[in-house]
Tab-separated table of C-alpha atoms in Angstrom:
chain	number	residue	atom	x	y	z
A	1	MET	CA	0.027	0.031	0.014
A	2	LEU	CA	1.148	3.497	-0.759
A	3	ILE	CA	0.469	6.515	1.282
A	4	LYS	CA	-0.761	8.902	-1.472
A	5	LYS	CA	-1.315	12.212	0.372
A	6	ILE	CA	-1.039	13.882	3.713
A	7	ILE	CA	-3.268	16.890	3.985
A	8	ILE	CA	-3.698	19.389	6.760
A	9	LEU	CA	-7.262	20.257	7.363
A	10	PRO	CA	-7.642	23.615	9.217
A	11	ILE	CA	-11.209	23.491	10.398
A	12	ILE	CA	-12.051	26.436	12.527
A	13	PHE	CA	-10.159	28.505	15.111
A	14	LEU	CA	-12.429	29.974	17.787
A	15	PHE	CA	-12.408	33.627	18.657
A	16	SER	CA	-9.995	34.881	21.148
A	17	TYR	CA	-12.479	35.237	23.889
A	18	LEU	CA	-12.985	31.549	24.021
A	19	PHE	CA	-10.718	29.472	26.229
A	20	ALA	CA	-9.324	25.915	25.560
A	21	VAL	CA	-10.505	24.829	28.979
A	22	PHE	CA	-13.132	26.561	30.950
A	23	THR	CA	-12.206	26.021	34.577
A	24	HIS	CA	-14.227	28.825	36.067
A	25	ALA	CA	-17.716	28.379	34.734
A	26	ILE	CA	-19.099	25.436	36.612
A	27	ASP	CA	-19.543	24.962	40.343
A	28	ILE	CA	-18.825	21.322	41.203
A	29	SER	CA	-18.158	19.362	44.323
A	30	ALA	CA	-15.132	17.337	42.955
A	31	SER	CA	-11.605	17.938	44.213
A	32	ALA	CA	-10.355	16.857	40.756
A	33	ALA	CA	-12.296	16.541	37.516
A	34	VAL	CA	-11.898	16.392	33.822
A	35	VAL	CA	-14.056	16.148	30.605
A	36	ILE	CA	-12.322	14.838	27.393
A	37	ASN	CA	-13.308	14.099	23.873
A	38	ALA	CA	-13.097	10.267	23.724
A	39	ASP	CA	-11.796	10.267	20.181
A	40	THR	CA	-9.127	13.077	20.289
A	41	LYS	CA	-8.462	13.366	24.078
A	42	GLU	CA	-9.020	17.052	23.842
A	43	ILE	CA	-9.692	18.530	27.219
A	44	ILE	CA	-13.093	20.249	27.347
A	45	TYR	CA	-13.078	20.971	31.144
A	46	GLU	CA	-10.499	20.395	33.882
A	47	LYS	CA	-10.042	21.070	37.552
A	48	ASN	CA	-6.836	19.768	39.163
A	49	ALA	CA	-6.913	17.084	36.402
A	50	PHE	CA	-3.264	16.246	36.758
A	51	GLU	CA	-3.181	16.036	40.519
A	52	LYS	CA	-2.408	12.575	41.851
A	53	ARG	CA	-5.172	11.043	43.949
A	54	SER	CA	-6.529	7.647	44.908
A	55	MET	CA	-9.316	6.352	42.752
A	56	ALA	CA	-11.078	3.647	44.717
A	57	SER	CA	-13.100	1.045	42.673
A	58	THR	CA	-12.744	2.928	39.402
A	59	THR	CA	-9.555	0.811	39.433
A	60	LYS	CA	-11.724	-2.081	38.299
A	61	ILE	CA	-11.987	-0.448	34.902
A	62	MET	CA	-8.307	-1.510	34.311
A	63	THR	CA	-8.841	-4.910	35.872
A	64	SER	CA	-11.868	-5.674	33.722
A	65	VAL	CA	-10.334	-4.587	30.462
A	66	LEU	CA	-7.381	-6.793	31.053
A	67	ALA	CA	-9.696	-9.681	31.632
A	68	ILE	CA	-11.622	-8.887	28.426
A	69	GLU	CA	-8.458	-8.527	26.426
A	70	SER	CA	-6.995	-11.797	27.734
A	71	GLY	CA	-9.311	-13.807	25.400
A	72	ARG	CA	-10.131	-16.072	28.337
A	73	MET	CA	-13.633	-14.784	29.227
A	74	ASN	CA	-15.055	-18.379	28.911
A	75	ASP	CA	-12.588	-19.682	31.400
A	76	SER	CA	-14.044	-21.453	34.504
A	77	VAL	CA	-12.542	-19.847	37.506
A	78	GLU	CA	-12.406	-21.411	41.074
A	79	VAL	CA	-12.522	-19.099	43.943
A	80	THR	CA	-9.766	-19.548	46.550
A	81	SER	CA	-9.797	-18.210	50.000
A	82	SER	CA	-6.843	-15.896	49.256
A	83	ALA	CA	-9.183	-14.012	46.949
A	84	LEU	CA	-11.662	-13.092	49.638
A	85	THR	CA	-11.356	-9.522	51.068
A	86	GLU	CA	-13.126	-6.657	52.759
A	87	GLY	CA	-15.485	-4.154	51.250
A	88	SER	CA	-18.027	-4.453	48.445
A	89	SER	CA	-18.664	-8.140	47.384
A	90	ILE	CA	-20.655	-10.344	45.091
A	91	GLY	CA	-20.855	-12.960	47.802
A	92	LEU	CA	-18.093	-15.318	46.538
A	93	LYS	CA	-16.892	-18.079	48.739
A	94	ALA	CA	-13.943	-20.498	48.537
A	95	GLY	CA	-14.801	-23.322	46.112
A	96	TYR	CA	-17.350	-21.387	44.072
A	97	VAL	CA	-16.862	-21.714	40.377
A	98	LEU	CA	-18.060	-19.262	37.675
A	99	THR	CA	-16.764	-17.895	34.329
A	100	LEU	CA	-14.358	-15.058	33.945
A	101	SER	CA	-17.083	-13.227	31.993
A	102	ASP	CA	-19.365	-13.404	34.989
A	103	ILE	CA	-16.552	-12.069	37.211
A	104	VAL	CA	-16.167	-9.061	35.007
A	105	TYR	CA	-19.939	-8.430	35.310
A	106	GLY	CA	-19.461	-8.589	39.016
A	107	MET	CA	-16.726	-6.042	38.917
A	108	LEU	CA	-18.280	-3.566	36.572
A	109	LEU	CA	-21.918	-3.752	37.856
A	110	GLU	CA	-21.723	-4.669	41.587
A	111	SER	CA	-18.133	-3.501	42.180
A	112	GLY	CA	-17.190	-6.732	43.798
A	113	ASN	CA	-13.678	-6.529	45.423
A	114	ASP	CA	-13.767	-10.387	45.706
A	115	ALA	CA	-14.419	-10.517	41.934
A	116	ALA	CA	-11.414	-8.205	41.242
A	117	ASN	CA	-9.148	-10.389	43.410
A	118	VAL	CA	-10.329	-13.597	41.748
A	119	CYS	CA	-9.643	-12.076	38.397
A	120	ALA	CA	-6.195	-10.937	39.335
A	121	LEU	CA	-5.082	-14.255	40.753
A	122	HIS	CA	-6.534	-16.199	37.764
A	123	LEU	CA	-4.751	-13.977	35.161
A	124	GLY	CA	-1.631	-12.953	36.981
A	125	GLY	CA	-1.034	-15.812	39.381
A	126	SER	CA	-0.373	-13.298	42.184
A	127	PHE	CA	-1.505	-9.791	43.116
A	128	GLU	CA	2.048	-8.479	42.396
A	129	GLU	CA	2.214	-9.894	38.924
A	130	PHE	CA	-1.269	-8.624	38.085
A	131	ALA	CA	-0.358	-5.164	39.339
A	132	SER	CA	2.612	-5.315	36.849
A	133	MET	CA	0.198	-6.149	34.103
A	134	MET	CA	-1.969	-3.191	35.016
A	135	ASN	CA	0.991	-0.831	35.084
A	136	ARG	CA	2.240	-2.095	31.675
A	137	LYS	CA	-1.096	-1.480	30.214
A	138	ALA	CA	-1.263	2.002	31.706
A	139	SER	CA	2.189	2.789	30.279
A	140	GLU	CA	0.949	1.705	26.891
A	141	LEU	CA	-2.021	4.042	27.152
A	142	GLY	CA	0.115	6.990	28.145
A	143	MET	CA	-1.204	7.115	31.741
A	144	THR	CA	2.070	8.648	32.962
A	145	GLU	CA	0.899	9.639	36.481
A	146	THR	CA	-0.682	6.368	37.434
A	147	ASN	CA	0.504	3.414	39.536
A	148	PHE	CA	-1.689	0.401	40.292
A	149	VAL	CA	-1.090	-1.849	43.321
A	150	THR	CA	-4.417	-3.473	44.076
A	151	PRO	CA	-6.902	-4.934	41.426
A	152	SER	CA	-9.991	-3.700	43.397
A	153	GLY	CA	-8.936	-0.198	44.334
A	154	LEU	CA	-8.644	-0.717	48.045
A	155	ASP	CA	-6.386	2.027	49.522
A	156	ASP	CA	-2.674	1.781	49.240
A	157	GLU	CA	-0.174	4.649	49.551
A	158	LYS	CA	1.336	3.708	46.211
A	159	HIS	CA	-2.037	3.230	44.421
A	160	TYR	CA	-2.859	6.472	42.659
A	161	THR	CA	-3.798	8.174	39.410
A	162	THR	CA	-5.107	11.489	38.119
A	163	ALA	CA	-8.470	12.445	36.681
A	164	TYR	CA	-6.935	12.881	33.192
A	165	ASP	CA	-5.333	9.496	33.278
A	166	MET	CA	-8.541	7.735	34.224
A	167	ALA	CA	-10.267	9.587	31.396
A	168	VAL	CA	-7.710	8.265	28.990
A	169	LEU	CA	-8.351	4.809	30.329
A	170	GLY	CA	-12.123	5.311	29.989
A	171	ALA	CA	-11.787	6.504	26.479
A	172	TYR	CA	-9.721	3.457	25.539
A	173	CYS	CA	-12.074	0.959	27.187
A	174	ILE	CA	-15.333	2.159	25.621
A	175	LYS	CA	-13.971	1.457	22.190
A	176	ASN	CA	-13.988	-2.258	23.162
A	177	PRO	CA	-17.411	-3.470	22.298
A	178	VAL	CA	-17.456	-6.201	24.991
A	179	PHE	CA	-16.490	-3.754	27.748
A	180	ARG	CA	-18.954	-1.175	26.439
A	181	GLU	CA	-21.758	-3.672	26.505
A	182	ILE	CA	-21.012	-4.747	29.985
A	183	CYS	CA	-20.583	-1.397	31.616
A	184	SER	CA	-23.843	-0.189	30.119
A	185	ASP	CA	-25.904	-3.208	31.253
A	186	LYS	CA	-28.245	-2.176	34.133
A	187	LYS	CA	-28.965	-5.741	35.353
A	188	HIS	CA	-27.376	-9.096	34.604
A	189	SER	CA	-28.073	-12.572	35.865
A	190	VAL	CA	-25.256	-14.996	36.596
A	191	THR	CA	-25.554	-18.769	37.102
A	192	PHE	CA	-22.598	-20.245	39.014
A	193	THR	CA	-21.103	-23.503	37.894
A	194	GLU	CA	-20.676	-24.311	41.499
A	195	PRO	CA	-22.883	-24.114	43.519
A	196	ASP	CA	-25.880	-24.312	41.239
A	197	ILE	CA	-27.312	-20.894	42.031
A	198	THR	CA	-28.254	-17.824	40.043
A	199	VAL	CA	-27.715	-14.282	41.231
A	200	SER	CA	-28.658	-10.939	39.767
A	201	PHE	CA	-26.180	-7.975	39.541
A	202	SER	CA	-27.401	-4.452	39.428
A	203	ASN	CA	-25.358	-1.564	38.051
A	204	HIS	CA	-24.413	1.024	40.681
A	205	ASN	CA	-24.076	3.838	38.057
A	206	ARG	CA	-27.256	5.964	38.585
A	207	LEU	CA	-26.404	8.236	35.688
A	208	LEU	CA	-27.615	5.440	33.264
A	209	ASP	CA	-31.134	6.511	34.163
A	210	SER	CA	-30.606	10.108	35.073
A	211	CYS	CA	-28.376	11.703	32.402
A	212	GLU	CA	-29.098	11.781	28.764
A	213	GLY	CA	-26.742	9.686	26.685
A	214	VAL	CA	-24.663	8.090	29.499
A	215	PHE	CA	-23.723	4.504	28.839
A	216	GLY	CA	-20.997	3.732	31.427
A	217	VAL	CA	-18.551	3.405	33.083
A	218	LYS	CA	-17.717	2.777	36.814
A	219	THR	CA	-18.249	4.081	40.258
A	220	GLY	CA	-16.003	3.985	43.367
A	221	PHE	CA	-15.776	4.873	46.987
A	222	THR	CA	-13.350	4.545	49.945
A	223	LYS	CA	-13.137	6.865	52.979
A	224	LYS	CA	-9.640	7.987	51.712
A	225	SER	CA	-10.664	8.500	48.168
A	226	GLY	CA	-14.185	9.776	48.662
A	227	ARG	CA	-16.711	9.286	45.928
A	228	CYS	CA	-15.079	8.662	42.493
A	229	LEU	CA	-16.793	8.258	39.204
A	230	VAL	CA	-15.836	7.620	35.579
A	231	SER	CA	-18.639	8.023	33.045
A	232	ALA	CA	-19.078	8.065	29.323
A	233	CYS	CA	-21.820	9.909	27.437
A	234	GLU	CA	-22.808	10.097	23.678
A	235	ARG	CA	-24.896	12.937	22.223
A	236	ASP	CA	-25.384	13.784	18.593
A	237	GLY	CA	-22.385	11.360	17.631
A	238	ALA	CA	-19.936	12.963	19.988
A	239	GLU	CA	-18.573	10.861	22.905
A	240	LEU	CA	-17.220	12.464	26.047
A	241	ILE	CA	-15.549	10.950	29.125
A	242	CYS	CA	-16.130	12.631	32.457
A	243	VAL	CA	-14.020	11.778	35.584
A	244	THR	CA	-14.484	13.175	39.164
A	245	LEU	CA	-12.400	12.249	42.136
A	246	ASN	CA	-13.448	12.924	45.694
A	247	ALA	CA	-16.778	14.357	44.651
A	248	PRO	CA	-19.511	14.330	47.366
A	249	ASP	CA	-22.150	15.298	44.713
A	250	ASP	CA	-20.783	13.330	41.837
A	251	TRP	CA	-24.013	12.520	40.073
A	252	ASN	CA	-24.971	16.157	39.744
A	253	ASP	CA	-21.319	17.175	38.978
A	254	HIS	CA	-21.463	14.844	35.924
A	255	ILE	CA	-24.728	16.122	34.705
A	256	LYS	CA	-23.552	19.751	34.952
A	257	LEU	CA	-20.209	18.922	33.194
A	258	TYR	CA	-21.863	17.044	30.287
A	259	ASP	CA	-24.451	19.804	29.760
A	260	ALA	CA	-21.911	22.451	29.607
A	261	SER	CA	-19.208	20.449	27.670
A	262	PHE	CA	-21.586	19.338	24.893
A	263	ALA	CA	-22.694	22.947	24.512
A	264	GLU	CA	-19.058	23.837	23.889
A	265	LEU	CA	-18.537	21.419	20.984
A	266	ASN	CA	-18.315	22.397	17.345
A	267	ARG	CA	-18.649	19.828	14.562
A	268	SER	CA	-17.305	19.524	11.116
A	269	THR	CA	-18.032	16.725	8.571
A	270	MET	CA	-14.846	15.538	7.006
A	271	LYS	CA	-14.508	14.148	3.510
A	272	LEU	CA	-11.744	13.532	0.904
A	273	THR	CA	-10.404	16.942	0.200
A	274	SER	CA	-8.233	16.791	-2.936
A	275	LEU	CA	-8.705	13.366	-4.501
A	276	SER	CA	-11.864	12.531	-6.437
A	277	GLU	CA	-10.749	9.708	-8.755
A	278	VAL	CA	-8.024	7.124	-9.193
A	279	THR	CA	-6.382	5.460	-12.267
A	280	VAL	CA	-7.559	1.960	-13.120
A	281	TYR	CA	-5.551	-0.151	-15.418
A	282	GLY	CA	-6.972	-2.653	-17.960
A	283	GLY	CA	-10.567	-1.290	-17.806
A	284	ILE	CA	-13.053	0.346	-20.018
A	285	GLY	CA	-12.320	3.827	-18.892
A	286	ASP	CA	-9.075	4.454	-17.006
A	287	LYS	CA	-10.595	6.443	-14.084
A	288	ALA	CA	-12.746	5.504	-11.236
A	289	GLU	CA	-14.543	8.083	-9.240
A	290	ILE	CA	-14.135	7.546	-5.510
A	291	TYR	CA	-15.784	8.611	-2.202
A	292	CYS	CA	-15.183	7.916	1.486
A	293	ASP	CA	-17.082	7.404	4.791
A	294	GLU	CA	-17.892	10.803	6.301
A	295	TYR	CA	-16.407	11.452	9.592
A	296	VAL	CA	-18.014	14.033	11.786
A	297	HIS	CA	-15.345	15.610	13.849
A	298	HIS	CA	-16.249	17.190	17.191
A	299	TYR	CA	-13.933	19.652	18.806
A	300	LYS	CA	-13.892	22.673	21.179
A	301	GLU	CA	-11.180	24.985	20.069
A	302	ASP	CA	-8.755	23.893	17.476
A	303	GLY	CA	-10.236	21.343	15.041
A	304	THR	CA	-7.038	20.883	12.910
A	305	LEU	CA	-6.774	17.225	11.705
A	306	THR	CA	-4.156	15.481	9.535
A	307	GLN	CA	-5.805	13.469	6.643
A	308	GLN	CA	-3.819	10.477	5.416
A	309	ILE	CA	-5.061	8.819	2.216
A	310	ILE	CA	-3.861	5.230	1.652
A	311	LEU	CA	-4.418	3.525	-1.715
A	312	PRO	CA	-2.657	0.657	-3.647
A	313	ASP	CA	0.166	1.551	-6.023
A	314	ILE	CA	-1.911	0.086	-8.892
A	315	ILE	CA	-5.611	-0.694	-9.151
A	316	TYR	CA	-6.574	-3.121	-11.813
A	317	ALA	CA	-9.919	-3.682	-13.480
A	318	PRO	CA	-12.458	-5.046	-12.839
A	319	VAL	CA	-13.664	-2.614	-10.105
A	320	LYS	CA	-17.212	-2.971	-8.656
A	321	LYS	CA	-19.438	-0.079	-7.543
A	322	GLY	CA	-18.968	0.194	-3.760
A	323	GLU	CA	-15.804	-1.879	-3.825
A	324	ILE	CA	-13.243	-0.871	-1.040
A	325	LEU	CA	-10.178	0.589	-2.688
A	326	GLY	CA	-8.337	2.160	0.261
A	327	GLU	CA	-8.594	4.070	3.498
A	328	VAL	CA	-8.596	7.611	4.834
A	329	ARG	CA	-7.135	8.095	8.317
A	330	TYR	CA	-7.644	11.100	10.490
A	331	TYR	CA	-5.040	12.142	13.028
A	332	SER	CA	-5.162	14.701	15.888
A	333	ASP	CA	-1.775	15.588	17.229
A	334	GLU	CA	-0.379	12.396	15.689
A	335	ALA	CA	-3.040	10.238	17.409
A	336	LEU	CA	-5.255	8.230	15.186
A	337	VAL	CA	-8.877	9.305	15.895
A	338	ASN	CA	-10.863	7.776	12.992
A	339	THR	CA	-10.485	5.472	9.920
A	340	GLY	CA	-12.869	5.404	7.006
A	341	TYR	CA	-12.900	3.327	3.747
A	342	ILE	CA	-12.550	4.743	0.233
A	343	TYR	CA	-15.028	3.256	-2.209
A	344	SER	CA	-15.459	3.162	-6.071
A	345	LYS	CA	-18.607	5.073	-7.302
A	346	SER	CA	-19.137	2.952	-10.270
A	347	ASP	CA	-18.263	-0.351	-12.065
A	348	ILE	CA	-15.126	-0.434	-14.249
A	349	PRO	CA	-15.213	-3.677	-16.158
A	350	CYS	CA	-12.192	-5.234	-17.793
A	351	ALA	CA	-11.700	-4.278	-21.432
A	352	GLU	CA	-11.585	-7.978	-22.529
A	353	GLU	CA	-14.680	-8.941	-20.470
A	354	THR	CA	-16.603	-6.070	-22.019
A	355	TYR	CA	-15.533	-7.206	-25.531
A	356	LYS	CA	-16.571	-10.736	-24.677
A	357	SER	CA	-19.889	-9.667	-23.196
A	358	LYS	CA	-20.620	-7.485	-26.435
A	359	ARG	CA	-19.684	-10.396	-28.694
A	360	SER	CA	-21.832	-12.855	-26.638
A	361	LEU	CA	-24.838	-10.585	-27.096
A	362	ALA	CA	-24.289	-10.332	-30.802
A	363	GLU	CA	-23.968	-14.144	-31.098
A	364	LEU	CA	-27.299	-14.561	-29.239
A	365	LEU	CA	-29.082	-12.056	-31.444
A	366	THR	CA	-27.696	-13.731	-34.585
A	367	ASP	CA	-28.770	-17.173	-33.378
A	368	PHE	CA	-32.218	-15.778	-32.574
A	369	PHE	CA	-32.786	-14.446	-36.055
A	370	LYS	CA	-31.373	-17.538	-37.579
A	371	ARG	CA	-34.077	-19.529	-35.739
A	372	LYS	CA	-36.695	-17.054	-37.124
A	373	ASP	CA	-35.713	-17.952	-40.642
C-alpha cells in the first residue's frame, strides 16, 4: 500500500475570547475533575486534572479490560480463600466456580472486590504480577501519572492516578465492544457452575437512568478516596468521558459537566479533500470516481486534523461499484482518531470482459434471427 497524500485540514479557530478549557464556569463538588473528547483526548473541562489522587473502585476499569483482552472470558474460575477480602462483594466463597465473564460483570456492575481479586489471581497468578500487568497497560495508554497496586482499588499509598489518566483509560475501554456492552448493562443474571445458584447483579451507576446519553462506566468509594466516578456519554455522535475524584455530589457534577461540555462542542463533517478519482488499469475507462465514509469531527477550540489517504500503488480492473479501494485516516496531534474506507462510485469492467460480453450478445441475437428464418 502507498500513502498517497497527507493533507492538513484547518477546520475552525475559535475567537480569542473562548478558552481551551473553561475552569471557572461550573460549580462542582469534586476535588479533581476532567471532561475529554473520547476520540481526540481534547480537554473540554478540567479542575486539578493532573493532581495525583486515589481512585477507589474505578480501578476495576483496568482490571476488567485486562480480563476482556485476555481472550479467556469463557474460562471457568475457582474461587480460593486468598481472593476473599473486605469491602464490596458479590458474595463469593472458597470453592465457588464461575466464568471469567461473570466475574467481569461482578466487577463493573456490583463493584465486587472479591471478583477483582479472583480475576487478578486467575490471570496474573499473584497480586504483584497482576499489578505489573496493570501498570504495563497504563504505560501503553500514556497514563504517565498512574500506579496500580491493588486490582480492586482498596487503598494503598502507592495506588494512585489522576483524573486525566482515568479519562484516557475510560476513552480506551469504551472502544472495546465487550467492555462497552457490560458497563452499560443495568442488570445481569449469573448462574454459577458451583454451587448451582443464580444471582442478579445491578449496576451502581445511577447516571444510566438520570443523564441523557450516559452508557458507562464505573463508580468507586473509599473513605480515603471519597466518591469517585468515571462516566461516558454520547450525544449527537460525540462521545465524552467525564471523571470526578473525591466528589460528594458526583451525580450532579457529571450532569452539569456534560451539559456544559456538549454545549461547547463544534462539529465539522470531513471528506476526501483533494482526490476524487483514481487510475484503473486494464478497464473500459481509465478512471474510477471515489468517495469515502464521512467522519463527523467534534472539537472545542482547534479542530485541525491530519488526513492520510492510503491507496494501492496500482488498481486493476475490474472494479465494482461500492468496492473498497483504500482508507482515509484522520489524526489529531499524531493520534489516530478515525479510519474510514474509500469506495468506487461505479463499475469499471475489464476491457476484455466487455468485449466478450458484447460479442456474446451479438452471437445470441444472430442465433435468434437464424431460428426465425
